[in-house]
mmCIF file of C-alpha atoms in Angstrom:
data_model
loop_
_atom_site.group_PDB
_atom_site.id
_atom_site.type_symbol
_atom_site.label_atom_id
_atom_site.label_comp_id
_atom_site.label_asym_id
_atom_site.label_seq_id
_atom_site.Cartn_x
_atom_site.Cartn_y
_atom_site.Cartn_z
ATOM 1 C CA GLY A 1 100.309 165.719 -137.413
ATOM 2 C CA LEU A 2 102.453 164.857 -140.422
ATOM 3 C CA VAL A 3 104.046 168.308 -140.589
ATOM 4 C CA ALA A 4 105.017 168.421 -136.897
ATOM 5 C CA ALA A 5 106.406 164.881 -137.036
ATOM 6 C CA TYR A 6 108.380 165.689 -140.181
ATOM 7 C CA ALA A 7 109.837 168.809 -138.584
ATOM 8 C CA ALA A 8 111.124 166.727 -135.662
ATOM 9 C CA SER A 9 112.433 163.920 -137.888
ATOM 10 C CA ALA A 10 115.978 163.412 -139.145
ATOM 11 C CA GLN A 11 114.880 164.437 -142.650
ATOM 12 C CA GLY A 12 113.366 167.687 -141.374
ATOM 13 C CA GLN A 13 116.430 168.551 -139.363
ATOM 14 C CA ALA A 14 118.694 167.722 -142.306
ATOM 15 C CA MET A 15 116.636 169.973 -144.547
ATOM 16 C CA ARG A 16 116.901 172.836 -142.057
ATOM 17 C CA SER A 17 120.683 172.332 -141.794
ATOM 18 C CA GLU A 18 121.055 172.279 -145.549
ATOM 19 C CA ALA A 19 118.921 175.457 -145.885
ATOM 20 C CA LEU A 20 121.014 177.261 -143.320
ATOM 21 C CA ALA A 21 124.226 176.171 -145.052
ATOM 22 C CA LEU A 22 122.960 177.425 -148.372
ATOM 23 C CA MET A 23 122.043 180.785 -146.782
ATOM 24 C CA GLN A 24 125.654 181.012 -145.534
ATOM 25 C CA GLY A 25 127.026 180.440 -149.045
ATOM 26 C CA ALA A 26 127.798 176.697 -148.943
ATOM 27 C CA ALA A 27 127.508 174.637 -152.098
ATOM 28 C CA PRO A 28 124.304 172.532 -152.453
ATOM 29 C CA LEU A 29 124.574 168.860 -151.650
ATOM 30 C CA GLU A 30 124.509 166.309 -154.456
ATOM 31 C CA SER A 31 121.519 163.967 -154.600
ATOM 32 C CA ALA A 32 123.573 161.053 -153.320
ATOM 33 C CA GLU A 33 124.656 163.055 -150.326
ATOM 34 C CA LYS A 34 121.169 164.037 -149.242
ATOM 35 C CA ALA A 35 119.442 162.251 -146.400
ATOM 36 C CA GLU A 36 118.676 158.746 -147.507
ATOM 37 C CA VAL A 37 115.277 157.212 -147.133
ATOM 38 C CA ASP A 38 115.163 153.614 -146.016
ATOM 39 C CA ASN A 39 113.352 151.616 -148.748
ATOM 40 C CA LYS A 40 111.827 149.236 -146.270
ATOM 41 C CA GLY A 41 110.502 152.133 -144.227
ATOM 42 C CA CYS A 42 109.166 153.803 -147.392
ATOM 43 C CA LEU A 43 107.086 150.750 -148.135
ATOM 44 C CA TYR A 44 105.707 149.782 -144.790
ATOM 45 C CA GLY A 45 105.870 152.962 -142.734
ATOM 46 C CA TYR A 46 108.696 152.115 -140.365
ATOM 47 C CA GLY A 47 112.408 152.918 -140.377
ATOM 48 C CA THR A 48 113.099 156.557 -141.101
ATOM 49 C CA TYR A 49 109.550 157.806 -140.494
ATOM 50 C CA LYS A 50 108.708 159.685 -137.300
ATOM 51 C CA LEU A 51 105.067 158.476 -137.398
ATOM 52 C CA ASN A 52 104.193 154.813 -137.511
ATOM 53 C CA LEU A 53 101.990 153.232 -140.157
ATOM 54 C CA LEU A 54 98.640 153.793 -138.440
ATOM 55 C CA ALA A 55 99.450 157.392 -137.543
ATOM 56 C CA GLN A 56 100.464 158.121 -141.168
ATOM 57 C CA TYR A 57 97.230 156.538 -142.372
ATOM 58 C CA TYR A 58 95.151 158.587 -139.877
ATOM 59 C CA TRP A 59 96.643 161.926 -140.779
ATOM 60 C CA LEU A 60 96.693 161.283 -144.500
ATOM 61 C CA THR A 61 92.998 160.267 -144.392
ATOM 62 C CA TYR A 62 92.252 163.383 -142.340
ATOM 63 C CA ARG A 63 94.089 165.533 -144.897
ATOM 64 C CA GLU A 64 92.316 163.976 -147.860
ATOM 65 C CA LEU A 65 88.909 164.403 -146.238
ATOM 66 C CA ARG A 66 89.668 168.019 -145.332
ATOM 67 C CA VAL A 67 90.669 168.755 -148.929
ATOM 68 C CA LYS A 68 87.436 167.206 -150.252
ATOM 69 C CA LEU A 69 85.207 168.944 -147.672
ATOM 70 C CA ARG A 70 86.792 172.292 -148.405
ATOM 71 C CA ASN A 71 85.877 171.934 -152.068
ATOM 72 C CA LYS A 72 82.408 173.510 -151.988
ATOM 73 C CA PHE A 73 81.632 172.388 -155.532
ATOM 74 C CA LEU A 74 82.447 168.693 -154.904
ATOM 75 C CA PHE A 75 79.221 167.882 -153.027
ATOM 76 C CA VAL A 76 77.096 169.951 -155.450
ATOM 77 C CA GLY A 77 78.763 168.135 -158.383
ATOM 78 C CA ILE A 78 78.069 164.705 -156.912
ATOM 79 C CA VAL A 79 74.433 165.487 -156.244
ATOM 80 C CA MET A 80 73.825 167.080 -159.642
ATOM 81 C CA ARG A 81 75.639 164.393 -161.629
ATOM 82 C CA SER A 82 73.850 161.530 -159.832
ATOM 83 C CA LEU A 83 70.377 162.981 -159.825
ATOM 84 C CA VAL A 84 70.477 164.335 -163.372
ATOM 85 C CA THR A 85 71.673 160.984 -164.691
ATOM 86 C CA ALA A 86 69.041 159.166 -162.606
ATOM 87 C CA LEU A 87 66.241 161.427 -163.848
ATOM 88 C CA LEU A 88 67.388 160.969 -167.424
ATOM 89 C CA PHE A 89 67.431 157.186 -167.160
ATOM 90 C CA GLY A 90 64.254 157.073 -165.109
ATOM 91 C CA SER A 91 62.281 159.290 -167.475
ATOM 92 C CA PHE A 92 63.580 157.474 -170.579
ATOM 93 C CA TYR A 93 62.691 154.032 -169.207
ATOM 94 C CA TRP A 94 59.712 155.213 -167.209
ATOM 95 C CA ASN A 95 57.631 152.424 -165.614
ATOM 96 C CA LEU A 96 58.425 149.701 -168.156
ATOM 97 C CA ASP A 97 55.751 147.191 -169.087
ATOM 98 C CA GLN A 98 56.256 143.512 -168.294
ATOM 99 C CA ASP A 99 55.523 142.385 -171.825
ATOM 100 C CA GLN A 100 57.502 140.909 -174.724
ATOM 101 C CA ARG A 101 58.975 144.180 -176.079
ATOM 102 C CA GLY A 102 59.456 145.435 -172.553
ATOM 103 C CA VAL A 103 62.165 142.797 -172.070
ATOM 104 C CA GLN A 104 64.455 144.644 -174.509
ATOM 105 C CA SER A 105 63.870 147.888 -172.598
ATOM 106 C CA TYR A 106 64.623 146.225 -169.259
ATOM 107 C CA LEU A 107 67.863 144.841 -170.628
ATOM 108 C CA GLY A 108 68.806 148.190 -172.111
ATOM 109 C CA ALA A 109 68.090 150.004 -168.842
ATOM 110 C CA MET A 110 70.207 147.607 -166.834
ATOM 111 C CA PHE A 111 73.038 147.744 -169.308
ATOM 112 C CA MET A 112 73.015 151.560 -169.310
ATOM 113 C CA CYS A 113 73.143 151.511 -165.510
ATOM 114 C CA LEU A 114 76.187 149.214 -165.782
ATOM 115 C CA ILE A 115 77.891 151.541 -168.289
ATOM 116 C CA ASN A 116 77.100 154.619 -166.200
ATOM 117 C CA GLY A 117 78.510 153.050 -163.072
ATOM 118 C CA PHE A 118 81.688 152.094 -164.896
ATOM 119 C CA VAL A 119 82.391 155.333 -166.735
ATOM 120 C CA THR A 120 81.375 157.692 -163.899
ATOM 121 C CA PHE A 121 84.040 156.380 -161.542
ATOM 122 C CA LEU A 122 86.693 155.243 -164.020
ATOM 123 C CA ILE A 123 87.449 158.559 -165.676
ATOM 124 C CA PRO A 124 88.120 160.614 -162.505
ATOM 125 C CA ALA A 125 90.288 157.837 -161.112
ATOM 126 C CA LEU A 126 92.446 157.893 -164.245
ATOM 127 C CA GLN A 127 93.724 161.373 -163.303
ATOM 128 C CA VAL A 128 94.539 160.717 -159.633
ATOM 129 C CA VAL A 129 98.202 159.758 -159.845
ATOM 130 C CA PRO A 130 99.275 162.002 -162.782
ATOM 131 C CA GLY A 131 97.806 164.980 -160.977
ATOM 132 C CA GLN A 132 99.553 164.321 -157.647
ATOM 133 C CA ILE A 133 102.685 162.372 -158.485
ATOM 134 C CA HIS A 134 105.085 165.296 -158.031
ATOM 135 C CA ILE A 135 103.708 166.184 -154.612
ATOM 136 C CA LEU A 136 103.712 162.512 -153.606
ATOM 137 C CA ARG A 137 107.334 162.039 -154.672
ATOM 138 C CA ARG A 138 108.506 165.122 -152.810
ATOM 139 C CA GLU A 139 106.680 164.286 -149.560
ATOM 140 C CA HIS A 140 107.468 160.576 -149.732
ATOM 141 C CA GLN A 141 111.138 160.951 -150.527
ATOM 142 C CA GLY A 142 111.360 163.667 -147.891
ATOM 143 C CA GLY A 143 110.334 161.151 -145.264
ATOM 144 C CA MET A 144 106.852 162.460 -144.429
ATOM 145 C CA TYR A 145 105.001 159.213 -145.145
ATOM 146 C CA SER A 146 105.200 155.953 -147.041
ATOM 147 C CA VAL A 147 103.262 154.866 -150.074
ATOM 148 C CA LEU A 148 101.109 152.252 -148.349
ATOM 149 C CA PRO A 149 99.246 154.531 -145.942
ATOM 150 C CA TYR A 150 98.884 157.112 -148.746
ATOM 151 C CA TRP A 151 97.255 154.527 -150.975
ATOM 152 C CA ALA A 152 94.936 153.316 -148.200
ATOM 153 C CA ALA A 153 94.059 156.852 -147.190
ATOM 154 C CA ARG A 154 92.978 157.812 -150.717
ATOM 155 C CA ILE A 155 90.713 154.757 -150.907
ATOM 156 C CA THR A 156 89.158 155.539 -147.494
ATOM 157 C CA ALA A 157 88.623 159.232 -148.250
ATOM 158 C CA GLU A 158 86.961 158.584 -151.587
ATOM 159 C CA LEU A 159 84.614 155.861 -150.331
ATOM 160 C CA PRO A 160 81.967 158.015 -148.540
ATOM 161 C CA PHE A 161 81.630 160.384 -151.498
ATOM 162 C CA ASP A 162 81.432 157.562 -154.032
ATOM 163 C CA THR A 163 78.877 155.726 -151.874
ATOM 164 C CA LEU A 164 76.758 158.890 -151.797
ATOM 165 C CA ALA A 165 76.932 159.137 -155.600
ATOM 166 C CA VAL A 166 75.907 155.501 -156.075
ATOM 167 C CA THR A 167 72.987 155.800 -153.653
ATOM 168 C CA LEU A 168 71.650 159.052 -155.174
ATOM 169 C CA PHE A 169 71.718 157.400 -158.588
ATOM 170 C CA SER A 170 70.381 153.977 -157.612
ATOM 171 C CA VAL A 171 67.291 154.934 -155.585
ATOM 172 C CA PRO A 172 65.434 157.118 -158.082
ATOM 173 C CA THR A 173 66.567 155.090 -161.088
ATOM 174 C CA TYR A 174 65.315 151.830 -159.619
ATOM 175 C CA TYR A 175 61.862 153.083 -158.689
ATOM 176 C CA MET A 176 61.308 155.257 -161.801
ATOM 177 C CA ILE A 177 62.144 152.425 -164.192
ATOM 178 C CA GLY A 178 59.943 150.058 -162.181
ATOM 179 C CA LEU A 179 62.434 147.232 -162.081
ATOM 180 C CA ALA A 180 60.652 144.110 -160.928
ATOM 181 C CA GLY A 181 62.031 140.975 -159.262
ATOM 182 C CA ASP A 182 61.707 139.880 -155.625
ATOM 183 C CA GLU A 183 61.823 142.131 -152.577
ATOM 184 C CA ASP A 184 65.594 141.756 -152.330
ATOM 185 C CA PHE A 185 66.280 143.023 -155.850
ATOM 186 C CA PHE A 186 66.756 146.653 -154.878
ATOM 187 C CA ALA A 187 69.450 145.668 -152.372
ATOM 188 C CA GLU A 188 71.218 143.581 -155.026
ATOM 189 C CA PHE A 189 70.829 146.373 -157.595
ATOM 190 C CA TRP A 190 72.469 148.847 -155.176
ATOM 191 C CA ALA A 191 75.179 146.349 -154.182
ATOM 192 C CA ASN A 192 75.947 145.700 -157.903
ATOM 193 C CA MET A 193 76.296 149.423 -158.519
ATOM 194 C CA MET A 194 78.586 149.664 -155.483
ATOM 195 C CA CYS A 195 80.770 146.828 -156.767
ATOM 196 C CA LEU A 196 80.998 148.537 -160.173
ATOM 197 C CA MET A 197 82.081 151.716 -158.442
ATOM 198 C CA LEU A 198 84.813 149.871 -156.530
ATOM 199 C CA VAL A 199 86.031 148.025 -159.617
ATOM 200 C CA ALA A 200 86.071 151.106 -161.802
ATOM 201 C CA SER A 201 87.880 153.203 -159.162
ATOM 202 C CA ALA A 202 90.418 150.428 -158.608
ATOM 203 C CA LEU A 203 91.010 149.965 -162.348
ATOM 204 C CA GLY A 204 91.349 153.735 -162.917
ATOM 205 C CA ALA A 205 93.853 154.033 -160.064
ATOM 206 C CA LEU A 206 95.844 151.081 -161.436
ATOM 207 C CA VAL A 207 95.988 152.531 -164.965
ATOM 208 C CA SER A 208 96.876 156.022 -163.628
ATOM 209 C CA ALA A 209 99.746 154.493 -161.632
ATOM 210 C CA LEU A 210 101.057 152.644 -164.662
ATOM 211 C CA ALA A 211 100.721 155.440 -167.208
ATOM 212 C CA PRO A 212 103.479 158.069 -167.484
ATOM 213 C CA ASP A 213 100.959 160.951 -167.873
ATOM 214 C CA GLY A 214 97.278 161.775 -167.807
ATOM 215 C CA ALA A 215 96.748 161.694 -171.596
ATOM 216 C CA LEU A 216 98.038 158.131 -171.897
ATOM 217 C CA ALA A 217 96.042 157.132 -168.795
ATOM 218 C CA LEU A 218 92.815 158.259 -170.498
ATOM 219 C CA ALA A 219 93.701 156.354 -173.708
ATOM 220 C CA LEU A 220 94.494 153.165 -171.760
ATOM 221 C CA GLY A 221 91.349 153.571 -169.671
ATOM 222 C CA ALA A 222 89.196 153.778 -172.803
ATOM 223 C CA MET A 223 90.851 150.619 -174.155
ATOM 224 C CA CYS A 224 90.233 148.774 -170.877
ATOM 225 C CA MET A 225 86.641 149.895 -170.959
ATOM 226 C CA MET A 226 86.087 148.432 -174.425
ATOM 227 C CA PHE A 227 87.798 145.125 -173.567
ATOM 228 C CA SER A 228 85.506 144.818 -170.496
ATOM 229 C CA ILE A 229 82.190 145.774 -172.168
ATOM 230 C CA ILE A 230 82.389 143.792 -175.420
ATOM 231 C CA PRO A 231 82.316 140.306 -173.796
ATOM 232 C CA SER A 232 79.882 141.313 -171.016
ATOM 233 C CA GLY A 233 76.919 139.449 -172.466
ATOM 234 C CA PHE A 234 74.743 142.316 -173.722
ATOM 235 C CA VAL A 235 76.644 143.308 -176.863
ATOM 236 C CA ALA A 236 77.025 139.655 -177.822
ATOM 237 C CA ASN A 237 75.380 136.529 -176.424
ATOM 238 C CA LEU A 238 77.728 134.742 -174.020
ATOM 239 C CA ASP A 239 77.347 131.497 -175.963
ATOM 240 C CA LYS A 240 78.184 133.256 -179.265
ATOM 241 C CA ILE A 241 81.517 134.781 -178.264
ATOM 242 C CA PRO A 242 84.259 133.230 -180.455
ATOM 243 C CA ASN A 243 86.403 130.611 -178.711
ATOM 244 C CA TYR A 244 89.564 132.655 -179.292
ATOM 245 C CA TYR A 245 87.971 135.487 -177.283
ATOM 246 C CA SER A 246 86.473 133.323 -174.517
ATOM 247 C CA TRP A 247 89.273 134.370 -172.168
ATOM 248 C CA MET A 248 87.988 137.973 -172.345
ATOM 249 C CA LYS A 249 84.682 137.117 -170.695
ATOM 250 C CA ASP A 250 86.523 135.152 -167.987
ATOM 251 C CA ILE A 251 88.489 138.239 -166.899
ATOM 252 C CA SER A 252 85.910 140.900 -167.650
ATOM 253 C CA PHE A 253 84.294 142.311 -164.524
ATOM 254 C CA CYS A 254 81.429 143.627 -166.707
ATOM 255 C CA THR A 255 80.596 139.989 -167.487
ATOM 256 C CA TYR A 256 80.318 139.091 -163.802
ATOM 257 C CA SER A 257 78.344 142.262 -162.991
ATOM 258 C CA TRP A 258 75.965 141.665 -165.929
ATOM 259 C CA ARG A 259 75.376 138.039 -164.864
ATOM 260 C CA TRP A 260 74.729 138.989 -161.260
ATOM 261 C CA LEU A 261 72.338 141.838 -162.195
ATOM 262 C CA ASN A 262 70.330 139.744 -164.611
ATOM 263 C CA ILE A 263 69.982 136.788 -162.269
ATOM 264 C CA ALA A 264 68.752 139.075 -159.507
ATOM 265 C CA ALA A 265 66.298 140.774 -161.903
ATOM 266 C CA TRP A 266 64.882 137.828 -163.833
ATOM 267 C CA GLU A 267 65.016 134.821 -161.511
ATOM 268 C CA ASN A 268 61.817 135.860 -159.667
ATOM 269 C CA PHE A 269 60.458 138.274 -162.267
ATOM 270 C CA GLY A 270 57.110 136.574 -162.707
ATOM 271 C CA VAL A 271 54.949 136.235 -165.804
ATOM 272 C CA ILE A 272 55.871 138.164 -168.949
ATOM 273 C CA VAL A 273 52.636 138.762 -170.838
ATOM 274 C CA CYS A 274 51.765 139.224 -174.466
ATOM 275 C CA SER A 275 50.302 142.747 -174.297
ATOM 276 C CA GLN A 276 47.839 144.249 -176.772
ATOM 277 C CA SER A 277 50.637 146.220 -178.406
ATOM 278 C CA ASP A 278 52.607 142.979 -178.790
ATOM 279 C CA LEU A 279 49.565 141.327 -180.384
ATOM 280 C CA ASN A 280 49.012 144.217 -182.774
ATOM 281 C CA ALA A 281 52.665 144.026 -183.849
ATOM 282 C CA GLY A 282 52.341 140.299 -184.480
ATOM 283 C CA ILE A 283 55.171 139.505 -182.035
ATOM 284 C CA CYS A 284 53.208 136.905 -180.085
ATOM 285 C CA THR A 285 49.853 135.422 -179.315
ATOM 286 C CA ALA A 286 48.244 134.570 -176.020
ATOM 287 C CA GLU A 287 49.427 130.954 -176.467
ATOM 288 C CA GLN A 288 52.778 131.472 -178.196
ATOM 289 C CA ARG A 289 55.357 133.958 -176.944
ATOM 290 C CA GLN A 290 59.113 133.978 -176.665
ATOM 291 C CA TYR A 291 59.254 134.935 -172.992
ATOM 292 C CA ARG A 292 56.837 133.504 -170.516
ATOM 293 C CA THR A 293 58.837 134.111 -167.339
ATOM 294 C CA GLY A 294 62.152 135.710 -166.403
ATOM 295 C CA MET A 295 63.831 132.339 -166.589
ATOM 296 C CA ASP A 296 63.246 132.338 -170.347
ATOM 297 C CA VAL A 297 65.150 135.606 -170.577
ATOM 298 C CA LEU A 298 68.072 134.138 -168.644
ATOM 299 C CA ARG A 299 68.134 131.104 -170.920
ATOM 300 C CA ASN A 300 68.177 133.383 -173.972
ATOM 301 C CA LEU A 301 71.082 135.336 -172.456
ATOM 302 C CA ALA A 302 72.971 132.063 -171.751
ATOM 303 C CA ILE A 303 73.068 132.848 -168.022
ATOM 304 C CA ASP A 304 72.749 130.142 -165.383
ATOM 305 C CA THR A 305 71.329 131.064 -161.970
ATOM 306 C CA ASP A 306 73.991 128.948 -160.303
ATOM 307 C CA GLU A 307 76.609 131.481 -161.509
ATOM 308 C CA GLN A 308 75.471 134.267 -159.187
ATOM 309 C CA ASP A 309 77.595 133.513 -156.150
ATOM 310 C CA PHE A 310 80.677 132.853 -158.276
ATOM 311 C CA SER A 311 80.128 136.181 -160.142
ATOM 312 C CA ILE A 312 79.946 138.103 -156.851
ATOM 313 C CA LEU A 313 83.101 136.391 -155.609
ATOM 314 C CA MET A 314 84.983 137.175 -158.781
ATOM 315 C CA LEU A 315 84.070 140.826 -158.573
ATOM 316 C CA PHE A 316 85.662 141.107 -155.142
ATOM 317 C CA VAL A 317 88.688 139.154 -156.341
ATOM 318 C CA ILE A 318 89.108 141.565 -159.222
ATOM 319 C CA ILE A 319 88.748 144.589 -156.927
ATOM 320 C CA ALA A 320 91.440 143.247 -154.599
ATOM 321 C CA ALA A 321 93.724 142.388 -157.504
ATOM 322 C CA PHE A 322 93.385 145.862 -159.084
ATOM 323 C CA ARG A 323 94.088 147.573 -155.759
ATOM 324 C CA ALA A 324 97.114 145.393 -155.015
ATOM 325 C CA LEU A 325 98.587 145.878 -158.486
ATOM 326 C CA GLY A 326 97.884 149.599 -158.342
ATOM 327 C CA PHE A 327 99.807 149.893 -155.099
ATOM 328 C CA VAL A 328 102.797 148.017 -156.514
ATOM 329 C CA ALA A 329 102.767 150.199 -159.644
ATOM 330 C CA LEU A 330 102.603 153.401 -157.633
ATOM 331 C CA TYR A 331 105.363 152.271 -155.245
ATOM 332 C CA ARG A 332 107.652 151.475 -158.164
ATOM 333 C CA LYS A 333 106.907 154.798 -159.825
ATOM 334 C CA VAL A 334 107.651 156.767 -156.694
ATOM 335 C CA SER A 335 110.729 154.770 -155.621
ATOM 336 C CA MET A 336 112.356 154.693 -159.076
ATOM 337 C CA ALA A 337 112.024 158.437 -159.601
#
């Protein structure tokens, strides 16, 4: 694997020679005299590395998975976190009524799912680079592997565990709340939660690669979270956002996730009745009510059903952009050390 290849490489042999020289009383080499690492090889996995790009990616992925599987508390933590949160949300919003006041509860439930999906995967990702940067620098600059396969291996190794967490949360939450919509809504609800996980993980990794330490990464992550949530469309109506902040909703992935989730939920929701409790509260009458169908809810939220495909596309564009920028930031941090 990586260790055997490194031992047979020029860097490994140079390290052994230097260690033997030090044991015999020789003066240590200056940094400039140490074995140099080809910058092009460091980036793409060629040049001074014994293993090629794919081999590095394979062994790094294998190592990351082994580390995660050896952590006996990781699986337990994922299951407990996902199920406890799902049971909390499901019991709080249990089997919502499809009436006038139920609309607010539906919107609140979906927004809380959005926030949970964002925060759950953002915060752990903020600590990834600060916690491993010293090991990464030593192994990378020693010629064991390049930054690109390391970055790809981390994404690959995290995906199965994050997918498990999203699924364990989405299934009970969806059915306990009683979210309506057409027969495809559960698939779209799960896919939306998956995209949120991918965006939050990518943003967290980007911020952790940019920040000099873990404390600043958490502070920057909180700021990014607020800038994404405020223009999403739940805190303020999309048509009421001031013009000088309109750019925020155009770059906020929460806006695109919120639009997609609401279109999937309300487009084929059906009739929203005026229940007896609504009548007793004087909210509506059988003839006059604010919401008659899900389309009325979308109009009130200033969401057009034609925006769904564009919102999905923009989420994937944002994911790709965050991952690419995160890789560049990490490469610069490692190479400039």
